[in-house]
Amino acid sequence: QNTYAPVNILGMITVVSDGTTPVIITSPEDPALQNQIGTGHGFSVISVIGALAPQINIVFLDLKKSGDTWGFDVSKYGLWTWLDNNIDAYDIDIISMSQVTGENFADSTINNIFESLWSKEVLMLVAAGNENAFENGGWQFPQVYTQWFTVGSIDHETRGTTSLKDARTGEISAELWGSSWFENSYIYQYFNLAVNWLMPGNGIPILVNPVYSGGVYSGTWVYGTGTSFSTPYLAALAALIITEYHRGIGSNQDPPLQRLADDILMFASESSTFDTKRGFGFVDFYNALWYAFYKGRLDR
């Protein structure tokens, strides 16, 4: 619990070696955490959510890294099956993924699980990727599936390292737009349209170098860059939308996924027309939140 970005981590879900039985770690003092190769990226991603939507409940799913004996293989069934089986138990409303991976997602079983998650009204957000990672050949990212919404970055300022995450096709000025994601015509024609929304991609306050002491994880604030942090930015907004909808409707009834994504987020988007390089553009926080409250009042 960092003073400036407090979140309630309900548990870190992992698996040991090649086992399939999940291990739920609920204490930061659990010695099992010492077996983790690295937690820095996930720590920073969570800090974005915590800074924007304090006290949010987080379930952290541990992905296996190279040389790691712990964690889920992101492209196999275990990770997605655990999510699908625990949506109700943990009241999961949003899945936010900021992991660029070369794993192969061309699998009908995984697609069926994505369909199941979608049917359970879960908003699934994934980073568009950066540093030329868009050249993925089609199946190596979950965003090729239409159940996922893909988040690109807009370079809205120059604090921190100026993002030169490429203009993807070279048709966008990298000084203005970093990590707007546009695939080749084959991907555009047959798979999910590349970017759905843009969020800030430069000058995002994040925590790095996690240190655990006295019951608190703390770190150093720096300005982060890239779609890894644009994605939890939108996840935090989605959590705040749900909260404002609760206030408006006067109960803990969640807005349907269609209401959240196709109504409230679309209302607050800068464009009502899809652009192949920018999706529906930047989402305005203030417009999204007052409209969420308004829609909740209408739905009473």
PDB file of C-alpha atoms in Angstrom:
ATOM      1  CA  GLN A   1       0.000   0.000   0.000  1.00  0.00           C
ATOM      2  CA  ASN A   2       1.848   3.026  -1.277  1.00  0.00           C
ATOM      3  CA  THR A   3       0.693   6.301   0.231  1.00  0.00           C
ATOM      4  CA  TYR A   4       0.348   7.949  -3.154  1.00  0.00           C
ATOM      5  CA  ALA A   5      -1.040   5.065  -5.201  1.00  0.00           C
ATOM      6  CA  PRO A   6      -2.912   2.772  -2.828  1.00  0.00           C
ATOM      7  CA  VAL A   7      -4.471  -0.370  -4.273  1.00  0.00           C
ATOM      8  CA  ASN A   8      -5.867  -3.448  -2.578  1.00  0.00           C
ATOM      9  CA  ILE A   9      -4.090  -6.444  -4.102  1.00  0.00           C
ATOM     10  CA  LEU A  10      -6.432  -9.331  -3.351  1.00  0.00           C
ATOM     11  CA  GLY A  11      -3.776 -11.812  -4.372  1.00  0.00           C
ATOM     12  CA  MET A  12      -1.102 -12.714  -6.874  1.00  0.00           C
ATOM     13  CA  ILE A  13      -2.138 -15.817  -8.760  1.00  0.00           C
ATOM     14  CA  THR A  14       0.704 -17.981 -10.012  1.00  0.00           C
ATOM     15  CA  VAL A  15       1.565 -21.607 -10.705  1.00  0.00           C
ATOM     16  CA  VAL A  16       4.728 -23.453  -9.764  1.00  0.00           C
ATOM     17  CA  SER A  17       6.911 -25.024 -12.448  1.00  0.00           C
ATOM     18  CA  ASP A  18       4.692 -26.791 -15.001  1.00  0.00           C
ATOM     19  CA  GLY A  19       1.882 -27.454 -12.545  1.00  0.00           C
ATOM     20  CA  THR A  20      -1.656 -26.384 -13.244  1.00  0.00           C
ATOM     21  CA  THR A  21      -2.828 -25.823  -9.661  1.00  0.00           C
ATOM     22  CA  PRO A  22      -2.938 -22.082  -8.940  1.00  0.00           C
ATOM     23  CA  VAL A  23      -1.070 -20.707  -5.951  1.00  0.00           C
ATOM     24  CA  ILE A  24      -2.642 -17.604  -4.433  1.00  0.00           C
ATOM     25  CA  ILE A  25      -0.180 -15.310  -2.659  1.00  0.00           C
ATOM     26  CA  THR A  26      -1.930 -12.775  -0.445  1.00  0.00           C
ATOM     27  CA  SER A  27       0.932 -11.478   1.706  1.00  0.00           C
ATOM     28  CA  PRO A  28       3.858  -9.369   0.440  1.00  0.00           C
ATOM     29  CA  GLU A  29       5.940 -11.183   3.057  1.00  0.00           C
ATOM     30  CA  ASP A  30       5.282 -14.590   1.493  1.00  0.00           C
ATOM     31  CA  PRO A  31       8.678 -16.198   0.750  1.00  0.00           C
ATOM     32  CA  ALA A  32       7.252 -17.457  -2.544  1.00  0.00           C
ATOM     33  CA  LEU A  33       7.633 -13.920  -3.876  1.00  0.00           C
ATOM     34  CA  GLN A  34      11.391 -14.359  -3.666  1.00  0.00           C
ATOM     35  CA  ASN A  35      11.098 -16.871  -6.514  1.00  0.00           C
ATOM     36  CA  GLN A  36       9.911 -14.182  -8.895  1.00  0.00           C
ATOM     37  CA  ILE A  37      12.408 -13.020 -11.496  1.00  0.00           C
ATOM     38  CA  GLY A  38      11.016  -9.529 -11.728  1.00  0.00           C
ATOM     39  CA  THR A  39       8.051  -7.494 -10.534  1.00  0.00           C
ATOM     40  CA  GLY A  40       9.073  -4.030 -11.692  1.00  0.00           C
ATOM     41  CA  HIS A  41       6.905  -3.731 -14.801  1.00  0.00           C
ATOM     42  CA  GLY A  42       3.780  -5.022 -13.069  1.00  0.00           C
ATOM     43  CA  PHE A  43       4.460  -2.788 -10.058  1.00  0.00           C
ATOM     44  CA  SER A  44       4.648   0.247 -12.353  1.00  0.00           C
ATOM     45  CA  VAL A  45       1.505  -0.735 -14.265  1.00  0.00           C
ATOM     46  CA  ILE A  46      -0.464  -1.119 -11.013  1.00  0.00           C
ATOM     47  CA  SER A  47       0.811   2.256  -9.787  1.00  0.00           C
ATOM     48  CA  VAL A  48      -0.892   3.952 -12.749  1.00  0.00           C
ATOM     49  CA  ILE A  49      -4.219   2.416 -11.774  1.00  0.00           C
ATOM     50  CA  GLY A  50      -3.702   3.220  -8.101  1.00  0.00           C
ATOM     51  CA  ALA A  51      -2.786   6.847  -8.755  1.00  0.00           C
ATOM     52  CA  LEU A  52      -5.926   7.438 -10.830  1.00  0.00           C
ATOM     53  CA  ALA A  53      -8.426   5.130  -9.098  1.00  0.00           C
ATOM     54  CA  PRO A  54      -7.282   4.788  -5.461  1.00  0.00           C
ATOM     55  CA  GLN A  55      -8.405   1.806  -3.374  1.00  0.00           C
ATOM     56  CA  ILE A  56      -9.299  -0.264  -6.425  1.00  0.00           C
ATOM     57  CA  ASN A  57      -9.182  -4.045  -5.943  1.00  0.00           C
ATOM     58  CA  ILE A  58      -6.482  -5.742  -8.012  1.00  0.00           C
ATOM     59  CA  VAL A  59      -5.887  -9.401  -8.820  1.00  0.00           C
ATOM     60  CA  PHE A  60      -2.373  -9.795 -10.197  1.00  0.00           C
ATOM     61  CA  LEU A  61      -1.765 -12.737 -12.543  1.00  0.00           C
ATOM     62  CA  ASP A  62       1.862 -13.816 -12.767  1.00  0.00           C
ATOM     63  CA  LEU A  63       3.155 -14.475 -16.271  1.00  0.00           C
ATOM     64  CA  LYS A  64       6.115 -16.749 -16.868  1.00  0.00           C
ATOM     65  CA  LYS A  65       9.224 -14.977 -18.111  1.00  0.00           C
ATOM     66  CA  SER A  66      12.273 -16.462 -19.781  1.00  0.00           C
ATOM     67  CA  GLY A  67      14.111 -18.596 -17.232  1.00  0.00           C
ATOM     68  CA  ASP A  68      11.225 -18.375 -14.769  1.00  0.00           C
ATOM     69  CA  THR A  69       9.934 -21.490 -13.016  1.00  0.00           C
ATOM     70  CA  TRP A  70       6.824 -19.672 -11.782  1.00  0.00           C
ATOM     71  CA  GLY A  71       3.848 -18.209 -13.548  1.00  0.00           C
ATOM     72  CA  PHE A  72       1.271 -18.850 -16.235  1.00  0.00           C
ATOM     73  CA  ASP A  73       2.182 -19.417 -19.854  1.00  0.00           C
ATOM     74  CA  VAL A  74       0.238 -16.574 -21.405  1.00  0.00           C
ATOM     75  CA  SER A  75      -0.762 -18.432 -24.557  1.00  0.00           C
ATOM     76  CA  LYS A  76      -1.903 -21.644 -22.858  1.00  0.00           C
ATOM     77  CA  TYR A  77      -5.187 -22.476 -21.200  1.00  0.00           C
ATOM     78  CA  GLY A  78      -4.290 -22.114 -17.526  1.00  0.00           C
ATOM     79  CA  LEU A  79      -4.230 -18.315 -17.284  1.00  0.00           C
ATOM     80  CA  TRP A  80      -7.398 -17.738 -19.266  1.00  0.00           C
ATOM     81  CA  THR A  81      -9.222 -20.694 -17.701  1.00  0.00           C
ATOM     82  CA  TRP A  82      -8.464 -19.348 -14.212  1.00  0.00           C
ATOM     83  CA  LEU A  83      -9.895 -15.972 -15.197  1.00  0.00           C
ATOM     84  CA  ASP A  84     -12.971 -17.490 -16.787  1.00  0.00           C
ATOM     85  CA  ASN A  85     -13.621 -19.648 -13.703  1.00  0.00           C
ATOM     86  CA  ASN A  86     -13.117 -16.825 -11.175  1.00  0.00           C
ATOM     87  CA  ILE A  87     -14.955 -13.843 -12.682  1.00  0.00           C
ATOM     88  CA  ASP A  88     -17.787 -14.138 -10.172  1.00  0.00           C
ATOM     89  CA  ALA A  89     -15.646 -15.178  -7.203  1.00  0.00           C
ATOM     90  CA  TYR A  90     -13.497 -12.062  -7.495  1.00  0.00           C
ATOM     91  CA  ASP A  91     -16.147  -9.843  -9.123  1.00  0.00           C
ATOM     92  CA  ILE A  92     -13.791  -9.100 -12.011  1.00  0.00           C
ATOM     93  CA  ASP A  93     -15.052  -6.287 -14.241  1.00  0.00           C
ATOM     94  CA  ILE A  94     -11.884  -5.336 -16.137  1.00  0.00           C
ATOM     95  CA  ILE A  95      -8.897  -7.250 -17.494  1.00  0.00           C
ATOM     96  CA  SER A  96      -5.902  -5.043 -18.294  1.00  0.00           C
ATOM     97  CA  MET A  97      -2.915  -6.590 -20.073  1.00  0.00           C
ATOM     98  CA  SER A  98       0.314  -4.687 -20.732  1.00  0.00           C
ATOM     99  CA  GLN A  99       2.489  -7.561 -21.815  1.00  0.00           C
ATOM    100  CA  VAL A 100       3.874  -7.755 -25.326  1.00  0.00           C
ATOM    101  CA  THR A 101       4.449 -11.392 -26.109  1.00  0.00           C
ATOM    102  CA  GLY A 102       5.565 -13.507 -29.020  1.00  0.00           C
ATOM    103  CA  GLU A 103       3.287 -16.348 -27.978  1.00  0.00           C
ATOM    104  CA  ASN A 104       0.861 -17.843 -30.447  1.00  0.00           C
ATOM    105  CA  PHE A 105      -2.809 -17.121 -29.768  1.00  0.00           C
ATOM    106  CA  ALA A 106      -4.129 -19.022 -32.789  1.00  0.00           C
ATOM    107  CA  ASP A 107      -6.158 -21.465 -30.750  1.00  0.00           C
ATOM    108  CA  SER A 108      -9.885 -22.155 -30.855  1.00  0.00           C
ATOM    109  CA  THR A 109      -9.964 -23.087 -27.144  1.00  0.00           C
ATOM    110  CA  ILE A 110      -8.514 -19.726 -26.117  1.00  0.00           C
ATOM    111  CA  ASN A 111     -10.906 -17.993 -28.494  1.00  0.00           C
ATOM    112  CA  ASN A 112     -13.818 -19.793 -26.817  1.00  0.00           C
ATOM    113  CA  ILE A 113     -12.584 -18.605 -23.413  1.00  0.00           C
ATOM    114  CA  PHE A 114     -12.379 -15.032 -24.721  1.00  0.00           C
ATOM    115  CA  GLU A 115     -15.963 -15.429 -25.920  1.00  0.00           C
ATOM    116  CA  SER A 116     -16.978 -16.653 -22.474  1.00  0.00           C
ATOM    117  CA  LEU A 117     -15.288 -13.695 -20.753  1.00  0.00           C
ATOM    118  CA  TRP A 118     -17.025 -11.336 -23.170  1.00  0.00           C
ATOM    119  CA  SER A 119     -20.379 -12.960 -22.432  1.00  0.00           C
ATOM    120  CA  LYS A 120     -19.747 -12.322 -18.724  1.00  0.00           C
ATOM    121  CA  GLU A 121     -19.533  -8.585 -19.415  1.00  0.00           C
ATOM    122  CA  VAL A 122     -15.789  -8.245 -18.766  1.00  0.00           C
ATOM    123  CA  LEU A 123     -14.023  -5.280 -20.372  1.00  0.00           C
ATOM    124  CA  MET A 124     -10.760  -6.644 -21.823  1.00  0.00           C
ATOM    125  CA  LEU A 125      -8.028  -4.084 -22.538  1.00  0.00           C
ATOM    126  CA  VAL A 126      -4.628  -4.810 -24.073  1.00  0.00           C
ATOM    127  CA  ALA A 127      -1.650  -2.621 -24.940  1.00  0.00           C
ATOM    128  CA  ALA A 128      -1.101  -2.118 -28.641  1.00  0.00           C
ATOM    129  CA  GLY A 129       2.593  -2.857 -28.244  1.00  0.00           C
ATOM    130  CA  ASN A 130       5.534  -0.721 -29.200  1.00  0.00           C
ATOM    131  CA  GLU A 131       9.048  -0.705 -30.583  1.00  0.00           C
ATOM    132  CA  ASN A 132       7.970  -2.296 -33.878  1.00  0.00           C
ATOM    133  CA  ALA A 133       6.143  -5.071 -32.032  1.00  0.00           C
ATOM    134  CA  PHE A 134       3.140  -4.439 -34.274  1.00  0.00           C
ATOM    135  CA  GLU A 135       4.819  -6.598 -36.909  1.00  0.00           C
ATOM    136  CA  ASN A 136       3.425  -9.698 -35.289  1.00  0.00           C
ATOM    137  CA  GLY A 137       2.270 -11.759 -38.219  1.00  0.00           C
ATOM    138  CA  GLY A 138      -1.287 -11.840 -36.983  1.00  0.00           C
ATOM    139  CA  TRP A 139      -1.749 -14.282 -34.147  1.00  0.00           C
ATOM    140  CA  GLN A 140       0.830 -13.390 -31.514  1.00  0.00           C
ATOM    141  CA  PHE A 141      -1.265 -10.859 -29.623  1.00  0.00           C
ATOM    142  CA  PRO A 142      -4.746 -11.198 -28.097  1.00  0.00           C
ATOM    143  CA  GLN A 143      -5.840  -7.951 -29.755  1.00  0.00           C
ATOM    144  CA  VAL A 144      -6.390  -9.775 -33.026  1.00  0.00           C
ATOM    145  CA  TYR A 145      -9.567 -11.037 -31.338  1.00  0.00           C
ATOM    146  CA  THR A 146     -12.554  -8.729 -31.463  1.00  0.00           C
ATOM    147  CA  GLN A 147     -13.369  -9.370 -27.798  1.00  0.00           C
ATOM    148  CA  TRP A 148     -10.358  -7.232 -26.831  1.00  0.00           C
ATOM    149  CA  PHE A 149     -10.111  -3.450 -26.977  1.00  0.00           C
ATOM    150  CA  THR A 150      -6.653  -2.220 -27.920  1.00  0.00           C
ATOM    151  CA  VAL A 151      -5.110   0.897 -26.391  1.00  0.00           C
ATOM    152  CA  GLY A 152      -2.592   3.054 -28.237  1.00  0.00           C
ATOM    153  CA  SER A 153      -0.614   6.037 -26.985  1.00  0.00           C
ATOM    154  CA  ILE A 154      -0.834   9.727 -27.657  1.00  0.00           C
ATOM    155  CA  ASP A 155       2.237  11.825 -26.862  1.00  0.00           C
ATOM    156  CA  HIS A 156       0.513  14.723 -25.155  1.00  0.00           C
ATOM    157  CA  GLU A 157       3.585  16.319 -23.578  1.00  0.00           C
ATOM    158  CA  THR A 158       7.367  16.114 -23.411  1.00  0.00           C
ATOM    159  CA  ARG A 159       8.114  15.352 -19.756  1.00  0.00           C
ATOM    160  CA  GLY A 160      10.267  12.291 -19.313  1.00  0.00           C
ATOM    161  CA  THR A 161      11.778  10.551 -22.284  1.00  0.00           C
ATOM    162  CA  THR A 162      10.226  11.727 -25.527  1.00  0.00           C
ATOM    163  CA  SER A 163       8.478   8.729 -27.003  1.00  0.00           C
ATOM    164  CA  LEU A 164       9.854   7.663 -30.346  1.00  0.00           C
ATOM    165  CA  LYS A 165       7.784   4.515 -30.452  1.00  0.00           C
ATOM    166  CA  ASP A 166       7.640   4.811 -34.209  1.00  0.00           C
ATOM    167  CA  ALA A 167       4.763   6.022 -36.290  1.00  0.00           C
ATOM    168  CA  ARG A 168       4.067   2.407 -37.193  1.00  0.00           C
ATOM    169  CA  THR A 169       3.560   2.879 -40.916  1.00  0.00           C
ATOM    170  CA  GLY A 170       5.639   6.049 -41.041  1.00  0.00           C
ATOM    171  CA  GLU A 171       2.526   8.035 -41.906  1.00  0.00           C
ATOM    172  CA  ILE A 172       2.159   9.709 -38.516  1.00  0.00           C
ATOM    173  CA  SER A 173       4.621  12.161 -37.035  1.00  0.00           C
ATOM    174  CA  ALA A 174       6.389  10.387 -34.168  1.00  0.00           C
ATOM    175  CA  GLU A 175       6.744  13.773 -32.481  1.00  0.00           C
ATOM    176  CA  LEU A 176       2.966  13.993 -32.185  1.00  0.00           C
ATOM    177  CA  TRP A 177       1.704  10.437 -31.971  1.00  0.00           C
ATOM    178  CA  GLY A 178       3.686   7.631 -30.411  1.00  0.00           C
ATOM    179  CA  SER A 179       2.449   4.071 -30.649  1.00  0.00           C
ATOM    180  CA  SER A 180      -0.713   4.665 -32.612  1.00  0.00           C
ATOM    181  CA  TRP A 181      -1.016   1.206 -33.996  1.00  0.00           C
ATOM    182  CA  PHE A 182      -1.880   0.336 -37.585  1.00  0.00           C
ATOM    183  CA  GLU A 183      -1.435  -3.104 -39.033  1.00  0.00           C
ATOM    184  CA  ASN A 184      -0.939  -4.069 -42.628  1.00  0.00           C
ATOM    185  CA  SER A 185      -3.958  -4.408 -44.897  1.00  0.00           C
ATOM    186  CA  TYR A 186      -4.253  -8.176 -44.316  1.00  0.00           C
ATOM    187  CA  ILE A 187      -4.555  -7.767 -40.557  1.00  0.00           C
ATOM    188  CA  TYR A 188      -6.867  -4.793 -40.956  1.00  0.00           C
ATOM    189  CA  GLN A 189      -9.132  -6.749 -43.262  1.00  0.00           C
ATOM    190  CA  TYR A 190      -9.374 -10.036 -41.387  1.00  0.00           C
ATOM    191  CA  PHE A 191      -8.706  -9.295 -37.726  1.00  0.00           C
ATOM    192  CA  ASN A 192      -9.586  -6.827 -35.026  1.00  0.00           C
ATOM    193  CA  LEU A 193      -9.046  -3.221 -36.051  1.00  0.00           C
ATOM    194  CA  ALA A 194      -5.740  -2.321 -34.488  1.00  0.00           C
ATOM    195  CA  VAL A 195      -6.368   0.545 -32.046  1.00  0.00           C
ATOM    196  CA  ASN A 196      -9.685   1.317 -30.376  1.00  0.00           C
ATOM    197  CA  TRP A 197      -8.684   4.267 -28.181  1.00  0.00           C
ATOM    198  CA  LEU A 198      -5.705   6.433 -27.315  1.00  0.00           C
ATOM    199  CA  MET A 199      -4.568   7.333 -23.818  1.00  0.00           C
ATOM    200  CA  PRO A 200      -1.594   9.452 -22.674  1.00  0.00           C
ATOM    201  CA  GLY A 201       1.647   7.746 -23.614  1.00  0.00           C
ATOM    202  CA  ASN A 202       4.273  10.108 -22.268  1.00  0.00           C
ATOM    203  CA  GLY A 203       4.779  11.864 -18.948  1.00  0.00           C
ATOM    204  CA  ILE A 204       2.685   9.305 -17.026  1.00  0.00           C
ATOM    205  CA  PRO A 205       3.712   9.186 -13.341  1.00  0.00           C
ATOM    206  CA  ILE A 206       4.733   5.627 -12.453  1.00  0.00           C
ATOM    207  CA  LEU A 207       6.492   3.956  -9.534  1.00  0.00           C
ATOM    208  CA  VAL A 208       9.718   2.049 -10.175  1.00  0.00           C
ATOM    209  CA  ASN A 209      12.294   0.212  -8.043  1.00  0.00           C
ATOM    210  CA  PRO A 210       9.812  -1.338  -5.580  1.00  0.00           C
ATOM    211  CA  VAL A 211      10.980  -1.632  -1.992  1.00  0.00           C
ATOM    212  CA  TYR A 212       8.904  -3.382   0.671  1.00  0.00           C
ATOM    213  CA  SER A 213       9.282  -2.077   4.206  1.00  0.00           C
ATOM    214  CA  GLY A 214       6.966  -1.748   7.177  1.00  0.00           C
ATOM    215  CA  GLY A 215       3.963  -3.167   5.351  1.00  0.00           C
ATOM    216  CA  VAL A 216       4.227  -0.712   2.459  1.00  0.00           C
ATOM    217  CA  TYR A 217       5.594  -1.106  -1.046  1.00  0.00           C
ATOM    218  CA  SER A 218       7.209   2.169  -2.045  1.00  0.00           C
ATOM    219  CA  GLY A 219       9.357   3.239  -4.941  1.00  0.00           C
ATOM    220  CA  THR A 220      10.602   6.167  -6.990  1.00  0.00           C
ATOM    221  CA  TRP A 221       8.279   8.293  -9.097  1.00  0.00           C
ATOM    222  CA  VAL A 222       9.382   8.794 -12.703  1.00  0.00           C
ATOM    223  CA  TYR A 223       7.607   9.750 -15.921  1.00  0.00           C
ATOM    224  CA  GLY A 224       6.698   6.623 -17.846  1.00  0.00           C
ATOM    225  CA  THR A 225       6.299   6.216 -21.593  1.00  0.00           C
ATOM    226  CA  GLY A 226       4.499   3.703 -23.780  1.00  0.00           C
ATOM    227  CA  THR A 227       1.351   1.686 -24.278  1.00  0.00           C
ATOM    228  CA  SER A 228       2.147  -0.406 -21.184  1.00  0.00           C
ATOM    229  CA  PHE A 229       1.011   2.599 -19.149  1.00  0.00           C
ATOM    230  CA  SER A 230      -1.615   3.917 -21.541  1.00  0.00           C
ATOM    231  CA  THR A 231      -3.568   0.687 -21.017  1.00  0.00           C
ATOM    232  CA  PRO A 232      -3.907   0.833 -17.197  1.00  0.00           C
ATOM    233  CA  TYR A 233      -4.729   4.526 -17.678  1.00  0.00           C
ATOM    234  CA  LEU A 234      -7.848   3.460 -19.594  1.00  0.00           C
ATOM    235  CA  ALA A 235      -8.486   0.597 -17.130  1.00  0.00           C
ATOM    236  CA  ALA A 236      -8.493   3.143 -14.286  1.00  0.00           C
ATOM    237  CA  LEU A 237     -10.947   5.306 -16.204  1.00  0.00           C
ATOM    238  CA  ALA A 238     -13.197   2.271 -16.744  1.00  0.00           C
ATOM    239  CA  ALA A 239     -13.117   1.565 -12.994  1.00  0.00           C
ATOM    240  CA  LEU A 240     -14.066   5.178 -12.250  1.00  0.00           C
ATOM    241  CA  ILE A 241     -16.883   4.976 -14.821  1.00  0.00           C
ATOM    242  CA  ILE A 242     -18.274   1.937 -13.015  1.00  0.00           C
ATOM    243  CA  THR A 243     -18.011   3.800  -9.692  1.00  0.00           C
ATOM    244  CA  GLU A 244     -19.816   6.858 -11.057  1.00  0.00           C
ATOM    245  CA  TYR A 245     -22.493   4.644 -12.596  1.00  0.00           C
ATOM    246  CA  HIS A 246     -22.986   3.068  -9.144  1.00  0.00           C
ATOM    247  CA  ARG A 247     -23.447   6.542  -7.672  1.00  0.00           C
ATOM    248  CA  GLY A 248     -25.958   7.452 -10.343  1.00  0.00           C
ATOM    249  CA  ILE A 249     -28.044   4.307 -10.166  1.00  0.00           C
ATOM    250  CA  GLY A 250     -27.843   4.200  -6.368  1.00  0.00           C
ATOM    251  CA  SER A 251     -26.627   0.600  -6.072  1.00  0.00           C
ATOM    252  CA  ASN A 252     -23.715  -1.680  -6.933  1.00  0.00           C
ATOM    253  CA  GLN A 253     -25.355  -2.703 -10.199  1.00  0.00           C
ATOM    254  CA  ASP A 254     -22.647  -2.536 -12.873  1.00  0.00           C
ATOM    255  CA  PRO A 255     -23.279  -0.952 -16.251  1.00  0.00           C
ATOM    256  CA  PRO A 256     -23.605  -3.556 -19.017  1.00  0.00           C
ATOM    257  CA  LEU A 257     -20.465  -3.889 -21.134  1.00  0.00           C
ATOM    258  CA  GLN A 258     -22.319  -2.362 -24.080  1.00  0.00           C
ATOM    259  CA  ARG A 259     -23.217   0.655 -21.939  1.00  0.00           C
ATOM    260  CA  LEU A 260     -19.642   1.067 -20.696  1.00  0.00           C
ATOM    261  CA  ALA A 261     -17.782   0.566 -23.984  1.00  0.00           C
ATOM    262  CA  ASP A 262     -20.165   1.466 -26.784  1.00  0.00           C
ATOM    263  CA  ASP A 263     -22.039   4.224 -24.975  1.00  0.00           C
ATOM    264  CA  ILE A 264     -20.036   5.970 -22.223  1.00  0.00           C
ATOM    265  CA  LEU A 265     -16.525   5.548 -23.613  1.00  0.00           C
ATOM    266  CA  MET A 266     -17.753   6.360 -27.098  1.00  0.00           C
ATOM    267  CA  PHE A 267     -19.542   9.480 -25.867  1.00  0.00           C
ATOM    268  CA  ALA A 268     -16.284  10.707 -24.306  1.00  0.00           C
ATOM    269  CA  SER A 269     -14.147   9.836 -27.336  1.00  0.00           C
ATOM    270  CA  GLU A 270     -12.801  12.647 -29.466  1.00  0.00           C
ATOM    271  CA  SER A 271     -14.224  11.095 -32.633  1.00  0.00           C
ATOM    272  CA  SER A 272     -17.360   9.172 -33.479  1.00  0.00           C
ATOM    273  CA  THR A 273     -15.698   7.885 -36.649  1.00  0.00           C
ATOM    274  CA  PHE A 274     -13.100   5.122 -36.559  1.00  0.00           C
ATOM    275  CA  ASP A 275      -9.693   6.079 -37.891  1.00  0.00           C
ATOM    276  CA  THR A 276      -7.374   3.272 -38.942  1.00  0.00           C
ATOM    277  CA  LYS A 277      -4.423   4.784 -37.102  1.00  0.00           C
ATOM    278  CA  ARG A 278      -6.100   6.345 -34.070  1.00  0.00           C
ATOM    279  CA  GLY A 279      -9.236   4.307 -33.489  1.00  0.00           C
ATOM    280  CA  PHE A 280     -11.802   6.608 -31.887  1.00  0.00           C
ATOM    281  CA  GLY A 281      -9.033   8.782 -30.492  1.00  0.00           C
ATOM    282  CA  PHE A 282      -8.477  10.154 -27.026  1.00  0.00           C
ATOM    283  CA  VAL A 283     -11.056   9.590 -24.265  1.00  0.00           C
ATOM    284  CA  ASP A 284     -11.853  12.582 -22.060  1.00  0.00           C
ATOM    285  CA  PHE A 285     -12.039  11.679 -18.350  1.00  0.00           C
ATOM    286  CA  TYR A 286     -14.433  14.434 -17.320  1.00  0.00           C
ATOM    287  CA  ASN A 287     -16.934  13.769 -20.091  1.00  0.00           C
ATOM    288  CA  ALA A 288     -16.829  10.032 -19.370  1.00  0.00           C
ATOM    289  CA  LEU A 289     -17.435  10.410 -15.635  1.00  0.00           C
ATOM    290  CA  TRP A 290     -20.305  12.876 -15.668  1.00  0.00           C
ATOM    291  CA  TYR A 291     -21.954  10.895 -18.455  1.00  0.00           C
ATOM    292  CA  ALA A 292     -21.538   7.650 -16.462  1.00  0.00           C
ATOM    293  CA  PHE A 293     -23.306   9.255 -13.502  1.00  0.00           C
ATOM    294  CA  TYR A 294     -26.009  10.623 -15.815  1.00  0.00           C
ATOM    295  CA  LYS A 295     -26.575   7.199 -17.401  1.00  0.00           C
ATOM    296  CA  GLY A 296     -26.809   5.642 -13.956  1.00  0.00           C
ATOM    297  CA  ARG A 297     -29.519   8.145 -13.023  1.00  0.00           C
ATOM    298  CA  LEU A 298     -31.438   7.316 -16.193  1.00  0.00           C
ATOM    299  CA  ASP A 299     -31.177   3.590 -15.477  1.00  0.00           C
ATOM    300  CA  ARG A 300     -32.624   3.824 -11.963  1.00  0.00           C
TER     301      ARG A 300
END
